[in-house]
Amino acid sequence: MPLAPETITTRAARRLALARAGLLKPEWTGMPARASGGGKRARTAALKILDRFGYLQLDTVAVAGARSHALVLMSRLEGLDPALGEALLQPGEPVFEYWGHEACWLPLDLYPAFEFRRQEFRVHPWWGDLLGAHPEVADRLLERIAREGPLRSVDMDGAGGAGWWNLKTMKKVATALWSSGELAILERRNFQRSYDLVERVIPSSVRSRPLPEAEGLQALLLRALEGHGWATTGTLAATWRLRNRQAGIKNALAALREQGAILPCGLENPKGRPTAGWIRPADLDLAGRLERVRPRADRGVLLSPFDPVLWDRARTARLFGFDQALEIFKPASQRVFGYFCLPVLAGDALVARVDLKAERNAGRLRVLSLHHEGDDPRRAPDAAVKEAVRHAIARHAAALGLDVRTRP
């Protein structure tokens, strides 16, 4: 790509990222900042957050009192009932579950854009041609669901014995049928998927208009940019795990540029040429205005380690000067910050990290560790930073209905 005619500063790109992510004031984000409880208005607000990103990544870890998909919503919507984050996928809602960034809940309007992936995943990316190897398992599973209705994976051991009805094989086949678009996920209960025939979950008006791959890539890349504000080609591709599609991605971005939907835009680099990237025209104007405002730094909020603002580690380092570390898979003795460490955002800075454990039976949220950025044992943290951290933890505890306790 030639040197972009437009260039923005790191500060502008950082604030734009937060604005598009719904993490600044509503006048900058166009998003709600509160959603009390878990009723209809709260659900509408949560769906608006989902629609902005184009995805809500799912994860099983709930040690901090809520899983990542609920944490992402709670960080944007003060007062939200965490239980709503577990029940966003419901029959009749404009949401479906599929492979987006990872396993995600996605806006229904993106279903046609993933036709290329459903075709590609007829051969499962992990297990190979599982459907070709076990056609009788796939046929009997589809017949059972057609006859009996939705089926949870935990209920798949209810008939038959060994052989084709082997539970491990059945669960894999169900996942393969979902990945290829023959089954869909109706809902989750206690985080367990409930599978149903795709025609009973996805409206025919949506299923009947699959997009060619070129158009699907354009839709996905533009949606990713809407969520990020400014982004490199690599970040846009990684948003949807678009692998081995360099030519298609290049052509899609060129088409979007020709349509006037995006502009090439460099990010300032004091050590050399600007980092090449992309921006929407409206966001270029917004970035210029955001650079001149001064976000408050004393109202902190906790972010999931899988938050859309954080998962791209290189981008997080570039925009925030923050090394996003995920230590779940490290032995306890090798962890620096903690098992499931949540960064604290204050204003437009990531100022600390906390490792929390919700102990519901005891009614408390335990702070296992707290690390301020740039920790220096000779200096106390800035008062505004301390208040931001206190507020972030207190807000999270209030949403969970727990009392805050520090480790003795």
Short mmCIF file of C-alpha atoms in Angstrom, two decimals:
data_model
loop_
_atom_site.label_atom_id
_atom_site.label_comp_id
_atom_site.label_asym_id
_atom_site.label_seq_id
_atom_site.Cartn_x
_atom_site.Cartn_y
_atom_site.Cartn_z
CA MET A 1 0.00 0.00 0.00
CA PRO A 2 1.39 3.46 -0.84
CA LEU A 3 1.88 5.98 1.94
CA ALA A 4 -1.55 6.99 3.15
CA PRO A 5 -2.59 10.56 2.36
CA GLU A 6 -4.15 10.86 5.85
CA THR A 7 -2.32 10.35 9.14
CA ILE A 8 -3.63 10.44 12.71
CA THR A 9 -1.85 10.55 16.04
CA THR A 10 -1.72 7.68 18.48
CA ARG A 11 -3.82 9.64 20.94
CA ALA A 12 -6.50 10.24 18.32
CA ALA A 13 -6.52 6.56 17.30
CA ARG A 14 -6.69 5.44 20.94
CA ARG A 15 -9.63 7.68 21.76
CA LEU A 16 -11.36 6.76 18.53
CA ALA A 17 -10.96 3.08 19.44
CA LEU A 18 -12.59 3.73 22.82
CA ALA A 19 -15.38 5.79 21.28
CA ARG A 20 -16.22 3.10 18.75
CA ALA A 21 -15.99 0.48 21.51
CA GLY A 22 -18.57 2.31 23.62
CA LEU A 23 -16.09 3.18 26.36
CA LEU A 24 -16.28 6.99 26.34
CA LYS A 25 -19.20 9.28 27.11
CA PRO A 26 -22.40 8.67 25.09
CA GLU A 27 -21.99 11.92 23.15
CA TRP A 28 -18.81 10.45 21.64
CA THR A 29 -19.90 6.83 21.31
CA GLY A 30 -23.52 7.10 20.24
CA MET A 31 -24.10 4.23 22.68
CA PRO A 32 -25.97 3.95 25.98
CA ALA A 33 -23.89 4.03 29.16
CA ARG A 34 -26.45 2.56 31.55
CA ALA A 35 -28.91 -0.31 31.40
CA SER A 36 -30.45 -1.11 34.74
CA GLY A 37 -31.45 -4.69 35.40
CA GLY A 38 -32.13 -7.26 32.69
CA GLY A 39 -35.43 -6.22 31.13
CA LYS A 40 -36.36 -5.25 27.60
CA ARG A 41 -34.57 -1.88 27.63
CA ALA A 42 -31.41 -3.49 28.97
CA ARG A 43 -31.58 -6.19 26.29
CA THR A 44 -31.99 -3.53 23.59
CA ALA A 45 -28.93 -1.71 24.90
CA ALA A 46 -26.90 -4.94 25.01
CA LEU A 47 -27.88 -5.79 21.46
CA LYS A 48 -26.74 -2.34 20.39
CA ILE A 49 -23.28 -3.09 21.84
CA LEU A 50 -23.19 -6.40 19.99
CA ASP A 51 -24.23 -4.72 16.77
CA ARG A 52 -21.46 -2.12 17.05
CA PHE A 53 -18.66 -4.71 17.24
CA GLY A 54 -20.34 -7.28 15.04
CA TYR A 55 -19.48 -10.01 17.55
CA LEU A 56 -19.40 -10.94 21.23
CA GLN A 57 -16.75 -13.56 21.93
CA LEU A 58 -17.82 -16.41 24.20
CA ASP A 59 -15.66 -17.86 26.94
CA THR A 60 -16.25 -20.32 29.77
CA VAL A 61 -14.17 -18.75 32.58
CA ALA A 62 -16.40 -17.20 35.25
CA VAL A 63 -14.00 -16.83 38.19
CA ALA A 64 -14.52 -13.05 38.34
CA GLY A 65 -18.26 -13.52 38.76
CA ALA A 66 -19.25 -13.38 35.10
CA ARG A 67 -17.99 -14.83 31.83
CA SER A 68 -16.22 -12.67 29.27
CA HIS A 69 -19.29 -12.02 27.11
CA ALA A 70 -21.13 -10.66 30.15
CA LEU A 71 -18.08 -8.68 31.29
CA VAL A 72 -17.89 -6.89 27.92
CA LEU A 73 -21.51 -5.79 28.25
CA MET A 74 -21.14 -4.87 31.95
CA SER A 75 -18.15 -2.63 31.20
CA ARG A 76 -20.27 -0.58 28.78
CA LEU A 77 -23.62 -0.67 30.55
CA GLU A 78 -23.51 0.30 34.21
CA GLY A 79 -26.23 -1.42 36.23
CA LEU A 80 -26.68 -4.28 33.77
CA ASP A 81 -27.79 -7.59 35.27
CA PRO A 82 -24.90 -10.00 34.55
CA ALA A 83 -27.44 -12.77 33.89
CA LEU A 84 -28.51 -10.94 30.73
CA GLY A 85 -25.04 -11.50 29.33
CA GLU A 86 -25.68 -15.25 29.53
CA ALA A 87 -29.08 -15.11 27.85
CA LEU A 88 -28.59 -12.77 24.91
CA LEU A 89 -29.09 -15.60 22.43
CA GLN A 90 -32.82 -16.35 22.51
CA PRO A 91 -35.37 -17.58 19.95
CA GLY A 92 -36.66 -14.64 17.98
CA GLU A 93 -33.76 -12.30 18.82
CA PRO A 94 -31.61 -10.88 15.97
CA VAL A 95 -28.60 -12.91 17.14
CA PHE A 96 -26.98 -16.17 16.04
CA GLU A 97 -23.98 -18.15 17.22
CA TYR A 98 -21.14 -19.02 14.88
CA TRP A 99 -17.40 -18.84 14.28
CA GLY A 100 -16.66 -15.10 14.17
CA HIS A 101 -13.57 -13.96 16.04
CA GLU A 102 -13.84 -17.26 17.90
CA ALA A 103 -17.13 -18.87 18.88
CA CYS A 104 -19.29 -15.74 19.08
CA TRP A 105 -22.76 -14.34 19.23
CA LEU A 106 -23.23 -12.28 16.08
CA PRO A 107 -25.87 -9.91 14.67
CA LEU A 108 -28.26 -11.82 12.45
CA ASP A 109 -27.64 -9.48 9.55
CA LEU A 110 -24.12 -10.93 9.23
CA TYR A 111 -25.39 -14.49 8.67
CA PRO A 112 -25.29 -14.17 4.85
CA ALA A 113 -21.68 -12.92 4.97
CA PHE A 114 -20.45 -16.18 6.51
CA GLU A 115 -21.61 -18.40 3.65
CA PHE A 116 -18.01 -18.87 2.50
CA ARG A 117 -17.08 -20.16 5.97
CA ARG A 118 -20.01 -22.57 6.14
CA GLN A 119 -18.95 -23.98 2.79
CA GLU A 120 -15.32 -24.17 3.86
CA PHE A 121 -16.20 -25.83 7.18
CA ARG A 122 -17.94 -28.75 5.51
CA VAL A 123 -14.51 -30.17 6.20
CA HIS A 124 -14.01 -29.28 9.84
CA PRO A 125 -10.92 -27.13 10.50
CA TRP A 126 -9.84 -29.29 13.48
CA TRP A 127 -11.15 -32.76 12.79
CA GLY A 128 -11.04 -32.98 8.99
CA ASP A 129 -13.84 -34.61 6.99
CA LEU A 130 -15.77 -35.76 10.04
CA LEU A 131 -19.12 -35.70 8.24
CA GLY A 132 -17.72 -37.74 5.37
CA ALA A 133 -16.24 -40.25 7.82
CA HIS A 134 -19.46 -40.61 9.86
CA PRO A 135 -22.40 -39.95 7.50
CA GLU A 136 -24.69 -42.33 9.40
CA VAL A 137 -24.07 -40.43 12.65
CA ALA A 138 -24.88 -37.11 10.97
CA ASP A 139 -28.05 -38.48 9.34
CA ARG A 140 -29.39 -40.04 12.55
CA LEU A 141 -28.60 -36.94 14.56
CA LEU A 142 -30.44 -34.73 12.07
CA GLU A 143 -33.37 -37.17 12.05
CA ARG A 144 -33.55 -37.19 15.85
CA ILE A 145 -33.54 -33.39 16.11
CA ALA A 146 -36.13 -33.11 13.33
CA ARG A 147 -38.36 -35.58 15.21
CA GLU A 148 -37.77 -34.60 18.84
CA GLY A 149 -36.84 -30.94 18.62
CA PRO A 150 -33.81 -29.06 20.02
CA LEU A 151 -31.12 -31.22 21.60
CA ARG A 152 -28.46 -30.20 24.08
CA SER A 153 -25.02 -31.73 23.81
CA VAL A 154 -25.33 -33.02 27.39
CA ASP A 155 -28.43 -34.98 26.34
CA MET A 156 -26.81 -36.74 23.40
CA ASP A 157 -26.06 -39.86 25.45
CA GLY A 158 -29.73 -40.61 25.92
CA ALA A 159 -30.11 -43.29 23.26
CA GLY A 160 -28.06 -46.16 21.91
CA GLY A 161 -24.74 -47.41 23.13
CA ALA A 162 -21.36 -47.74 21.52
CA GLY A 163 -20.42 -47.36 17.85
CA TRP A 164 -22.13 -44.59 15.90
CA TRP A 165 -23.85 -43.27 19.03
CA ASN A 166 -20.56 -42.86 20.85
CA LEU A 167 -21.02 -39.65 22.81
CA LYS A 168 -17.65 -38.17 21.93
CA THR A 169 -18.25 -38.74 18.21
CA MET A 170 -21.80 -37.41 18.45
CA LYS A 171 -20.73 -34.15 20.01
CA LYS A 172 -18.07 -33.66 17.37
CA VAL A 173 -20.55 -34.42 14.59
CA ALA A 174 -23.04 -31.93 16.08
CA THR A 175 -20.32 -29.26 16.11
CA ALA A 176 -19.39 -30.14 12.51
CA LEU A 177 -23.02 -29.89 11.39
CA TRP A 178 -23.29 -26.51 13.09
CA SER A 179 -20.02 -25.33 11.55
CA SER A 180 -21.22 -26.32 8.07
CA GLY A 181 -24.60 -24.64 8.54
CA GLU A 182 -26.85 -27.72 8.75
CA LEU A 183 -27.58 -27.19 12.43
CA ALA A 184 -27.88 -23.94 14.36
CA ILE A 185 -27.72 -23.10 18.05
CA LEU A 186 -31.13 -22.15 19.34
CA GLU A 187 -29.99 -20.94 22.77
CA ARG A 188 -27.65 -21.65 25.67
CA ARG A 189 -28.70 -22.68 29.16
CA ASN A 190 -26.05 -22.88 31.83
CA PHE A 191 -23.71 -22.24 28.91
CA GLN A 192 -24.79 -25.52 27.26
CA ARG A 193 -25.63 -25.29 23.58
CA SER A 194 -29.05 -26.36 22.36
CA TYR A 195 -28.88 -27.53 18.72
CA ASP A 196 -31.79 -27.35 16.28
CA LEU A 197 -32.33 -27.55 12.53
CA VAL A 198 -31.08 -24.40 10.87
CA GLU A 199 -34.45 -23.75 9.21
CA ARG A 200 -36.09 -23.59 12.64
CA VAL A 201 -33.59 -21.04 13.98
CA ILE A 202 -32.44 -18.80 11.12
CA PRO A 203 -35.30 -17.02 9.28
CA SER A 204 -35.71 -17.98 5.64
CA SER A 205 -35.43 -14.30 4.67
CA VAL A 206 -31.84 -14.41 5.98
CA ARG A 207 -30.92 -17.91 4.77
CA SER A 208 -32.19 -17.23 1.27
CA ARG A 209 -29.64 -14.51 0.45
CA PRO A 210 -26.14 -15.91 1.02
CA LEU A 211 -23.42 -13.52 -0.11
CA PRO A 212 -20.66 -14.46 -2.55
CA GLU A 213 -17.30 -14.58 -0.82
CA ALA A 214 -16.14 -11.24 -2.24
CA GLU A 215 -19.21 -9.44 -0.89
CA GLY A 216 -19.05 -11.35 2.39
CA LEU A 217 -15.48 -10.24 2.96
CA GLN A 218 -16.42 -6.63 2.26
CA ALA A 219 -19.26 -6.79 4.79
CA LEU A 220 -17.06 -8.34 7.47
CA LEU A 221 -14.07 -6.05 7.00
CA LEU A 222 -16.23 -2.94 7.06
CA ARG A 223 -18.02 -4.15 10.21
CA ALA A 224 -14.66 -4.81 11.87
CA LEU A 225 -13.49 -1.30 11.03
CA GLU A 226 -16.70 0.17 12.44
CA GLY A 227 -15.85 -1.44 15.75
CA HIS A 228 -12.14 -0.58 15.80
CA GLY A 229 -12.17 2.99 14.45
CA TRP A 230 -8.68 2.83 12.96
CA ALA A 231 -7.04 -0.52 12.20
CA THR A 232 -4.38 -2.20 10.14
CA THR A 233 -5.28 -4.77 7.51
CA GLY A 234 -3.93 -7.44 9.84
CA THR A 235 -6.25 -6.43 12.68
CA LEU A 236 -9.26 -6.36 10.37
CA ALA A 237 -8.47 -9.84 9.06
CA ALA A 238 -7.78 -11.21 12.55
CA THR A 239 -11.15 -9.90 13.78
CA TRP A 240 -12.80 -12.67 11.77
CA ARG A 241 -9.84 -15.11 11.68
CA LEU A 242 -9.55 -14.68 7.92
CA ARG A 243 -6.62 -16.95 7.09
CA ASN A 244 -5.14 -17.73 3.67
CA ARG A 245 -7.23 -15.05 1.99
CA GLN A 246 -4.74 -12.29 1.32
CA ALA A 247 -5.86 -11.72 -2.26
CA GLY A 248 -9.54 -11.66 -1.30
CA ILE A 249 -8.91 -9.27 1.58
CA LYS A 250 -6.86 -6.96 -0.61
CA ASN A 251 -9.60 -6.92 -3.26
CA ALA A 252 -12.32 -6.33 -0.66
CA LEU A 253 -10.50 -3.37 0.86
CA ALA A 254 -9.88 -1.93 -2.60
CA ALA A 255 -13.58 -2.25 -3.40
CA LEU A 256 -14.57 -0.55 -0.13
CA ARG A 257 -12.12 2.24 -0.87
CA GLU A 258 -13.54 2.66 -4.36
CA GLN A 259 -17.03 2.89 -2.84
CA GLY A 260 -15.82 5.67 -0.50
CA ALA A 261 -16.62 3.55 2.56
CA ILE A 262 -13.03 3.55 3.86
CA LEU A 263 -9.86 5.60 3.50
CA PRO A 264 -6.19 4.62 3.82
CA CYS A 265 -4.89 6.26 6.97
CA GLY A 266 -1.50 6.05 8.62
CA LEU A 267 -0.79 6.03 12.34
CA GLU A 268 2.02 8.30 13.46
CA ASN A 269 5.34 6.56 14.08
CA PRO A 270 8.05 8.74 15.64
CA LYS A 271 10.70 6.23 14.58
CA GLY A 272 9.81 6.02 10.91
CA ARG A 273 7.04 5.96 8.35
CA PRO A 274 3.45 5.91 9.62
CA THR A 275 1.88 2.50 10.22
CA ALA A 276 -0.47 1.80 7.32
CA GLY A 277 -4.11 1.29 8.18
CA TRP A 278 -7.70 2.15 7.38
CA ILE A 279 -10.43 4.42 8.69
CA ARG A 280 -13.97 5.37 7.75
CA PRO A 281 -14.40 9.00 6.59
CA ALA A 282 -16.76 9.85 9.47
CA ASP A 283 -14.32 8.38 11.96
CA LEU A 284 -11.45 10.45 10.59
CA ASP A 285 -13.43 13.55 11.52
CA LEU A 286 -14.37 12.09 14.90
CA ALA A 287 -10.72 11.23 15.64
CA GLY A 288 -9.73 14.86 15.03
CA ARG A 289 -12.35 16.10 17.48
CA LEU A 290 -11.53 13.49 20.11
CA GLU A 291 -7.86 14.44 20.10
CA ARG A 292 -8.78 17.83 21.51
CA VAL A 293 -10.97 16.63 24.41
CA ARG A 294 -9.76 15.57 27.84
CA PRO A 295 -11.42 12.37 29.10
CA ARG A 296 -11.96 12.11 32.85
CA ALA A 297 -9.46 9.80 34.48
CA ASP A 298 -11.16 9.03 37.79
CA ARG A 299 -14.08 6.79 36.75
CA GLY A 300 -12.49 3.44 36.15
CA VAL A 301 -14.06 0.35 34.62
CA LEU A 302 -12.90 -3.26 34.40
CA LEU A 303 -12.35 -4.85 31.00
CA SER A 304 -12.45 -8.51 30.11
CA PRO A 305 -9.06 -9.80 28.90
CA PHE A 306 -10.96 -10.85 25.76
CA ASP A 307 -12.48 -7.40 25.24
CA PRO A 308 -12.49 -6.28 21.58
CA VAL A 309 -10.20 -3.42 22.59
CA LEU A 310 -7.60 -5.81 24.04
CA TRP A 311 -7.35 -9.12 22.17
CA ASP A 312 -4.94 -7.75 19.53
CA ARG A 313 -1.88 -7.56 21.74
CA ALA A 314 0.27 -5.60 19.26
CA ARG A 315 -2.52 -3.07 18.68
CA THR A 316 -3.03 -2.66 22.44
CA ALA A 317 0.69 -2.01 22.90
CA ARG A 318 0.70 0.46 20.00
CA LEU A 319 -2.33 2.47 21.11
CA PHE A 320 -2.14 2.21 24.91
CA GLY A 321 1.47 1.36 25.67
CA PHE A 322 0.05 -1.63 27.56
CA ASP A 323 1.33 -5.21 27.44
CA GLN A 324 -1.86 -7.27 27.57
CA ALA A 325 -0.92 -10.51 29.32
CA LEU A 326 -3.20 -13.55 29.59
CA GLU A 327 -1.85 -16.00 32.15
CA ILE A 328 -4.63 -18.59 32.34
CA PHE A 329 -2.47 -21.26 30.79
CA LYS A 330 0.61 -20.56 32.89
CA PRO A 331 1.40 -22.49 36.08
CA ALA A 332 0.52 -20.44 39.15
CA SER A 333 4.17 -20.06 40.07
CA GLN A 334 4.91 -18.37 36.74
CA ARG A 335 2.09 -15.83 36.79
CA VAL A 336 2.97 -12.18 37.29
CA PHE A 337 -0.49 -10.62 37.44
CA GLY A 338 -2.94 -13.45 38.06
CA TYR A 339 -5.09 -16.20 36.59
CA PHE A 340 -7.83 -14.08 34.96
CA CYS A 341 -6.52 -10.54 35.18
CA LEU A 342 -8.87 -7.69 34.26
CA PRO A 343 -7.28 -4.41 33.07
CA VAL A 344 -8.66 -1.18 34.52
CA LEU A 345 -9.53 1.56 32.04
CA ALA A 346 -9.60 5.15 33.33
CA GLY A 347 -10.27 7.89 30.80
CA ASP A 348 -8.20 6.82 27.80
CA ALA A 349 -5.50 4.95 29.74
CA LEU A 350 -5.11 1.39 31.01
CA VAL A 351 -3.90 2.10 34.53
CA ALA A 352 -3.95 -1.17 36.47
CA ARG A 353 -4.76 -4.89 36.48
CA VAL A 354 -6.79 -6.79 39.06
CA ASP A 355 -7.25 -10.51 39.59
CA LEU A 356 -10.64 -11.18 41.17
CA LYS A 357 -12.47 -14.18 42.54
CA ALA A 358 -16.20 -14.11 43.16
CA GLU A 359 -17.15 -16.16 46.22
CA ARG A 360 -20.92 -16.13 45.94
CA ASN A 361 -21.64 -18.42 48.85
CA ALA A 362 -19.73 -16.02 51.09
CA GLY A 363 -21.24 -12.95 49.37
CA ARG A 364 -17.89 -11.42 48.56
CA LEU A 365 -15.65 -10.41 45.69
CA ARG A 366 -12.08 -11.11 46.68
CA VAL A 367 -9.24 -9.03 45.24
CA LEU A 368 -6.46 -11.56 44.81
CA SER A 369 -3.95 -9.15 43.32
CA LEU A 370 -3.69 -5.55 42.17
CA HIS A 371 -0.92 -4.14 40.00
CA HIS A 372 -0.78 -0.48 38.98
CA GLU A 373 0.91 0.23 35.67
CA GLY A 374 4.45 1.42 36.22
CA ASP A 375 4.40 0.11 39.79
CA ASP A 376 7.26 1.61 41.75
CA PRO A 377 7.57 0.45 45.38
CA ARG A 378 9.12 3.82 46.24
CA ARG A 379 6.05 5.78 45.11
CA ALA A 380 2.35 5.54 45.88
CA PRO A 381 -0.01 5.44 42.89
CA ASP A 382 -1.53 8.72 41.79
CA ALA A 383 -4.69 9.54 43.76
CA ALA A 384 -6.81 9.67 40.60
CA VAL A 385 -5.56 6.24 39.57
CA LYS A 386 -6.32 4.78 42.99
CA GLU A 387 -9.83 6.22 42.82
CA ALA A 388 -10.33 4.82 39.32
CA VAL A 389 -9.33 1.35 40.46
CA ARG A 390 -11.54 1.57 43.56
CA HIS A 391 -14.49 2.70 41.45
CA ALA A 392 -13.96 -0.03 38.86
CA ILE A 393 -13.91 -2.81 41.45
CA ALA A 394 -16.84 -1.34 43.37
CA ARG A 395 -18.93 -1.02 40.21
CA HIS A 396 -18.22 -4.64 39.31
CA ALA A 397 -19.02 -5.87 42.81
CA ALA A 398 -22.29 -3.92 42.85
CA ALA A 399 -23.36 -5.52 39.57
CA LEU A 400 -22.70 -8.94 41.08
CA GLY A 401 -24.34 -8.07 44.41
CA LEU A 402 -21.14 -8.86 46.33
CA ASP A 403 -19.03 -7.09 48.94
CA VAL A 404 -15.41 -6.27 48.12
CA ARG A 405 -12.78 -7.98 50.23
CA THR A 406 -9.03 -7.69 49.84
CA ARG A 407 -6.88 -10.73 50.37
CA PRO A 408 -5.70 -10.91 54.01
#
